[in-house]
PDB file of C-alpha atoms in Angstrom:
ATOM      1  CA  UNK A   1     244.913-136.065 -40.216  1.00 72.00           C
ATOM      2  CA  UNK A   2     243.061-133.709 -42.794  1.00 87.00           C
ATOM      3  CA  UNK A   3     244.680-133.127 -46.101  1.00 95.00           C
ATOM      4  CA  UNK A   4     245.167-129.994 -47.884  1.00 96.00           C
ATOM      5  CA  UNK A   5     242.162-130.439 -49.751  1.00 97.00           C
ATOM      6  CA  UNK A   6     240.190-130.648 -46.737  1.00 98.00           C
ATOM      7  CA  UNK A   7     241.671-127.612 -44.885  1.00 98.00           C
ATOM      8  CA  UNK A   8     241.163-125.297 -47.687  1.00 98.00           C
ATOM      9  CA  UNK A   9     237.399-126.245 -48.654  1.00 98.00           C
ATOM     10  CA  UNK A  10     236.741-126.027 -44.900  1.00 98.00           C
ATOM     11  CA  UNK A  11     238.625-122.583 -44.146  1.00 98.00           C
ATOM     12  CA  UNK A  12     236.758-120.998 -47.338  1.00 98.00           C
ATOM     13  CA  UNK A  13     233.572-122.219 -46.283  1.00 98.00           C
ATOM     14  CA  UNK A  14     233.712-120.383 -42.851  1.00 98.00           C
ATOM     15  CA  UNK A  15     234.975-117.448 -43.818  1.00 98.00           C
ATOM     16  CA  UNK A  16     232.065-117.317 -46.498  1.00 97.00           C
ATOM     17  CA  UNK A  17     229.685-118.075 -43.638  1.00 97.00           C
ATOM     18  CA  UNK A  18     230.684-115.295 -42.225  1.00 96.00           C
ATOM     19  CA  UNK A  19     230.890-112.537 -44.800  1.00 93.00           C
ATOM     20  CA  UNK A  20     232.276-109.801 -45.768  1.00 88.00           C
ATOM     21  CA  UNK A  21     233.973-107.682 -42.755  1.00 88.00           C
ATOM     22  CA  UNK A  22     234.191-111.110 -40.737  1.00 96.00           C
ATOM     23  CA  UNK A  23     236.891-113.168 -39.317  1.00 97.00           C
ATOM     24  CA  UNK A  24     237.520-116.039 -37.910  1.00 97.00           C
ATOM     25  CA  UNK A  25     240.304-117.966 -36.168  1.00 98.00           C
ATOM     26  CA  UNK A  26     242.552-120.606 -37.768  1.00 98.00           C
ATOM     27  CA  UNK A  27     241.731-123.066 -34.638  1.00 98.00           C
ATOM     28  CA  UNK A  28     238.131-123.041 -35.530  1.00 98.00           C
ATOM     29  CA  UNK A  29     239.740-124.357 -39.362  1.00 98.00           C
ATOM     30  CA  UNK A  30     241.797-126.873 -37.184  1.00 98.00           C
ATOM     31  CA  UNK A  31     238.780-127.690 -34.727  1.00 98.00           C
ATOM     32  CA  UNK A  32     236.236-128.082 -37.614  1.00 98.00           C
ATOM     33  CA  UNK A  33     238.640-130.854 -39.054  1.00 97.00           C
ATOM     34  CA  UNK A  34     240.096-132.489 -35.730  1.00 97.00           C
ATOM     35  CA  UNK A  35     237.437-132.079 -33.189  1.00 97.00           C
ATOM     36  CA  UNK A  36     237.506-130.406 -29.932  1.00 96.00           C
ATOM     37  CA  UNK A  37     240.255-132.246 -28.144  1.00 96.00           C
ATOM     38  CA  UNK A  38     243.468-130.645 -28.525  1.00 96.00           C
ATOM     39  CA  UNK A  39     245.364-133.512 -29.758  1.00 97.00           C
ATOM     40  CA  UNK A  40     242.774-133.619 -32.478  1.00 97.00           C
ATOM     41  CA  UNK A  41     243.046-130.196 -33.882  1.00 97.00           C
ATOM     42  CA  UNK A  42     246.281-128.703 -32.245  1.00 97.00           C
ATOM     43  CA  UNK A  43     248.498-131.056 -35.227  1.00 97.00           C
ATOM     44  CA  UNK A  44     246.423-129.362 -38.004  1.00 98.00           C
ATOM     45  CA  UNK A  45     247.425-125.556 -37.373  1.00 98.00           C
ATOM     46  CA  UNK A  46     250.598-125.507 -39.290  1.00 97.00           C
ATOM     47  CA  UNK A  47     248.733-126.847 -42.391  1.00 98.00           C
ATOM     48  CA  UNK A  48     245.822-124.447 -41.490  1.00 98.00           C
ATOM     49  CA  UNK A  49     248.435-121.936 -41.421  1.00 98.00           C
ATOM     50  CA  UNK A  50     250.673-123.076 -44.825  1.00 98.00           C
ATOM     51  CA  UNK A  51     246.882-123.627 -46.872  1.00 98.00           C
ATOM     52  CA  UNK A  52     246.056-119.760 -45.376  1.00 98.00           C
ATOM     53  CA  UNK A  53     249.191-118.607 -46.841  1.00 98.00           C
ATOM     54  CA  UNK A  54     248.554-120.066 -50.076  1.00 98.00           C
ATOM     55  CA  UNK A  55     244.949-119.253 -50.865  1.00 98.00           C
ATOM     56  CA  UNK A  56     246.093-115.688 -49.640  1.00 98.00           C
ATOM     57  CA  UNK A  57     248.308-115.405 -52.264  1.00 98.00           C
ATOM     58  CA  UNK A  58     246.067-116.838 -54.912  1.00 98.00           C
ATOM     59  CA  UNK A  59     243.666-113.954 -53.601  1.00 97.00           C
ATOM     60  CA  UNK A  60     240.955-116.064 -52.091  1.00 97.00           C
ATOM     61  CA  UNK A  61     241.355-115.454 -48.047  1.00 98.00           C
ATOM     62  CA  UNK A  62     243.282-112.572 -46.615  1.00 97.00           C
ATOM     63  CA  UNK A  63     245.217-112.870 -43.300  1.00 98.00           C
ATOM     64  CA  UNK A  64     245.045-110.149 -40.630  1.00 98.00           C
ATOM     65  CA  UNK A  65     246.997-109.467 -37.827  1.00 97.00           C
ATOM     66  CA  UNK A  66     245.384-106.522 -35.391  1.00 95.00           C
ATOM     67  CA  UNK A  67     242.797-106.312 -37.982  1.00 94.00           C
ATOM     68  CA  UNK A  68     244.826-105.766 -41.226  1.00 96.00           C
ATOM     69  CA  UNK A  69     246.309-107.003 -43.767  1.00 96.00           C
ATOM     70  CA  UNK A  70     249.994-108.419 -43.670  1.00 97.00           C
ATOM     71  CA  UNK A  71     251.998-107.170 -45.831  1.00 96.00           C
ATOM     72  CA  UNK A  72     253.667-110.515 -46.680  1.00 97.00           C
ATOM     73  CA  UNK A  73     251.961-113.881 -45.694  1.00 97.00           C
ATOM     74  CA  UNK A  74     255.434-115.376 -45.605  1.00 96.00           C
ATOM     75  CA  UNK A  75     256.338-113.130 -43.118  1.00 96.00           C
ATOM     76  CA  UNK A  76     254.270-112.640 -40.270  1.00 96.00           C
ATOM     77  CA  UNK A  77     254.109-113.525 -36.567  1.00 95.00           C
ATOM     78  CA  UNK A  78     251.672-113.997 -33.918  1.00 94.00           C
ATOM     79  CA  UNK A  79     248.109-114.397 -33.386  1.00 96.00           C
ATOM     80  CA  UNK A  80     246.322-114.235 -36.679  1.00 98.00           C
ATOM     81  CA  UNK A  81     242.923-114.041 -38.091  1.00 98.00           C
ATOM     82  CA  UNK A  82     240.861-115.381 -41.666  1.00 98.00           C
ATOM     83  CA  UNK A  83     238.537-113.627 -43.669  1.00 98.00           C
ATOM     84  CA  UNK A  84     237.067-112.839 -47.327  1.00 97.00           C
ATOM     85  CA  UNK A  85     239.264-110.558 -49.550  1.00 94.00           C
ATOM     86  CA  UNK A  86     238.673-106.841 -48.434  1.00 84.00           C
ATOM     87  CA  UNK A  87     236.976-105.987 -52.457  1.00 69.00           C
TER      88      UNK A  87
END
């Protein structure tokens, strides 16, 4: 399993490769890291998930949910998205 360290320098790489007004999916964090199967990567999206929450709030990814913001990444639901920090 991937640690923290892991999760975070491979979610802000792709949302870098992707740039500014660009998103991408916390399974692609969790497939990156545990391959395609689904017992590979399916165990890594609640750390995908708690490291997106934290570099959100250090100001370093932003979450979106139907293409914005949410208002408190402790505090949302649902299908979610990654990308840079809206400048």
């Amino acid at each position: 399993m991937a640690d923290e360290a892991a999760i975070e320098e491979t979610m802000l790489r792709l949302v870098s490769e992707r740039g500014a007004d660009k998103t991408c999916c916390p399974s692609e964090v969790a497939r990156a890291l545990g391959g395609p199967h689904p017992d590979g990567w399916g165990p890594l999206m609640q750390p995908v998930r708690r490291v997106a929450v934290r570099l959100t709030k250090a100001g370093r990814v932003q979450i979106l949910r139907k293409g914005k913001p949410v208002p408190d990444p402790d505090d949302f639901r649902g299908i979610y998205r990654l990308s840079l920090p809206r400048g």
